[in-house]
mmCIF file of C-alpha atoms in Angstrom:
data_model
loop_
_atom_site.group_PDB
_atom_site.id
_atom_site.type_symbol
_atom_site.label_atom_id
_atom_site.label_comp_id
_atom_site.label_asym_id
_atom_site.label_seq_id
_atom_site.Cartn_x
_atom_site.Cartn_y
_atom_site.Cartn_z
ATOM 1 C CA ILE A 13 119.438 91.879 119.554
ATOM 2 C CA ASP A 14 117.026 94.580 121.233
ATOM 3 C CA GLY A 15 116.617 94.356 124.907
ATOM 4 C CA TYR A 16 113.130 92.998 124.751
ATOM 5 C CA ALA A 17 114.564 90.001 123.036
ATOM 6 C CA ILE A 18 116.926 89.430 125.197
ATOM 7 C CA LYS A 19 114.701 89.454 128.394
ATOM 8 C CA LEU A 20 112.304 86.920 126.811
ATOM 9 C CA PHE A 21 115.438 84.658 125.751
ATOM 10 C CA THR A 22 116.426 84.977 129.367
ATOM 11 C CA ARG A 23 113.146 83.968 130.754
ATOM 12 C CA PHE A 24 112.713 80.976 128.109
ATOM 13 C CA ILE A 25 116.107 79.633 129.515
ATOM 14 C CA GLN A 26 114.942 80.182 132.935
ATOM 15 C CA HIS A 27 111.939 78.531 132.470
ATOM 16 C CA PHE A 28 113.328 75.435 130.963
ATOM 17 C CA GLY A 29 116.209 75.436 133.620
ATOM 18 C CA GLU A 30 119.683 76.474 132.290
ATOM 19 C CA GLU A 31 121.197 73.245 132.511
ATOM 20 C CA GLN A 32 118.512 71.181 130.690
ATOM 21 C CA ILE A 33 118.242 73.871 127.881
ATOM 22 C CA ARG A 34 121.927 74.561 127.235
ATOM 23 C CA VAL A 35 122.661 71.224 125.246
ATOM 24 C CA ASN A 36 120.280 72.445 122.597
ATOM 25 C CA LEU A 37 120.976 75.824 122.416
ATOM 26 C CA CYS A 38 122.640 77.663 119.674
ATOM 27 C CA PHE A 39 122.554 81.330 118.026
ATOM 28 C CA ILE A 40 122.129 82.175 114.567
ATOM 29 C CA ILE A 41 123.178 85.568 113.479
ATOM 30 C CA THR A 42 120.879 86.037 109.957
ATOM 31 C CA GLN A 43 121.551 88.456 107.215
ATOM 32 C CA CYS A 44 125.513 87.652 106.439
ATOM 33 C CA GLU A 45 125.416 86.716 102.897
ATOM 34 C CA MET A 46 127.943 89.563 102.515
ATOM 35 C CA LYS A 47 129.917 89.416 105.434
ATOM 36 C CA ASN A 48 133.194 87.922 105.183
ATOM 37 C CA ASP A 49 135.441 86.060 107.090
ATOM 38 C CA GLU A 50 136.612 89.058 109.744
ATOM 39 C CA GLN A 51 132.872 90.529 109.504
ATOM 40 C CA ARG A 52 131.851 87.520 110.717
ATOM 41 C CA GLN A 53 134.444 87.267 113.690
ATOM 42 C CA ASN A 54 133.313 90.898 114.736
ATOM 43 C CA LEU A 55 130.166 89.979 114.978
ATOM 44 C CA ARG A 56 130.673 86.947 116.961
ATOM 45 C CA ASP A 57 132.910 89.095 119.087
ATOM 46 C CA GLU A 58 130.287 91.757 119.681
ATOM 47 C CA PHE A 59 127.595 89.085 120.301
ATOM 48 C CA LEU A 60 129.724 87.148 122.913
ATOM 49 C CA TYR A 61 130.849 90.301 124.715
ATOM 50 C CA ASP A 62 128.077 92.631 124.890
ATOM 51 C CA THR A 63 127.203 92.797 128.528
ATOM 52 C CA GLU A 64 123.409 91.887 128.087
ATOM 53 C CA CYS A 65 124.185 89.078 125.273
ATOM 54 C CA ALA A 66 127.317 87.796 127.371
ATOM 55 C CA LYS A 67 124.850 86.440 130.247
ATOM 56 C CA LEU A 68 122.963 84.287 127.356
ATOM 57 C CA THR A 69 126.427 83.341 125.561
ATOM 58 C CA LYS A 70 128.115 81.779 128.533
ATOM 59 C CA ASN A 71 129.731 79.042 127.413
ATOM 60 C CA GLN A 72 128.347 79.005 124.285
ATOM 61 C CA ALA A 73 130.954 80.355 121.817
ATOM 62 C CA ASP A 74 131.131 77.460 119.621
ATOM 63 C CA ARG A 75 127.349 77.391 119.068
ATOM 64 C CA ILE A 76 127.263 80.625 116.803
ATOM 65 C CA TYR A 77 126.430 80.172 113.483
ATOM 66 C CA PHE A 78 125.893 82.478 110.530
ATOM 67 C CA SER A 79 123.120 82.467 108.251
ATOM 68 C CA GLY A 80 122.367 84.223 104.946
ATOM 69 C CA ALA A 81 120.058 84.414 102.025
ATOM 70 C CA LEU A 82 120.523 85.168 98.344
ATOM 71 C CA ASN A 83 119.412 88.624 97.214
ATOM 72 C CA PRO A 84 116.331 87.958 94.474
ATOM 73 C CA ASP A 85 117.650 91.138 92.462
ATOM 74 C CA ASP A 86 121.370 89.505 92.232
ATOM 75 C CA TYR A 87 119.971 85.681 91.533
ATOM 76 C CA LYS A 88 117.997 87.361 88.652
ATOM 77 C CA ARG A 89 120.832 89.218 87.293
ATOM 78 C CA ALA A 90 123.322 86.025 88.023
ATOM 79 C CA ASN A 91 125.984 88.740 88.467
ATOM 80 C CA GLY A 92 129.345 88.428 90.547
ATOM 81 C CA VAL A 93 127.640 89.285 93.702
ATOM 82 C CA LEU A 94 125.508 86.396 93.755
ATOM 83 C CA PHE A 95 128.560 84.150 93.534
ATOM 84 C CA TYR A 96 129.966 85.916 96.363
ATOM 85 C CA GLN A 97 127.258 85.366 98.329
ATOM 86 C CA TYR A 98 126.597 82.022 97.385
ATOM 87 C CA GLY A 99 130.467 81.623 98.370
ATOM 88 C CA ASN A 100 129.687 82.777 101.965
#
């Protein structure tokens, strides 16, 4: 996440009020179709403990989700990588 996005997100939370918005807040880390459990845990840790992101993720560790999409080229070939991506 770049610094500008963090500032915008912080302003969003301040605008609506932290208590009001925290119950509806979650974080989605994208492009994780090829990440295994250990890699996802490392991404989660980096996100939680980054000095800038830590302000946003306070008390939100259980609301971090991972997302990915199947690579269209792998889909067309229906190869083993596609099954790995689907499993993740």
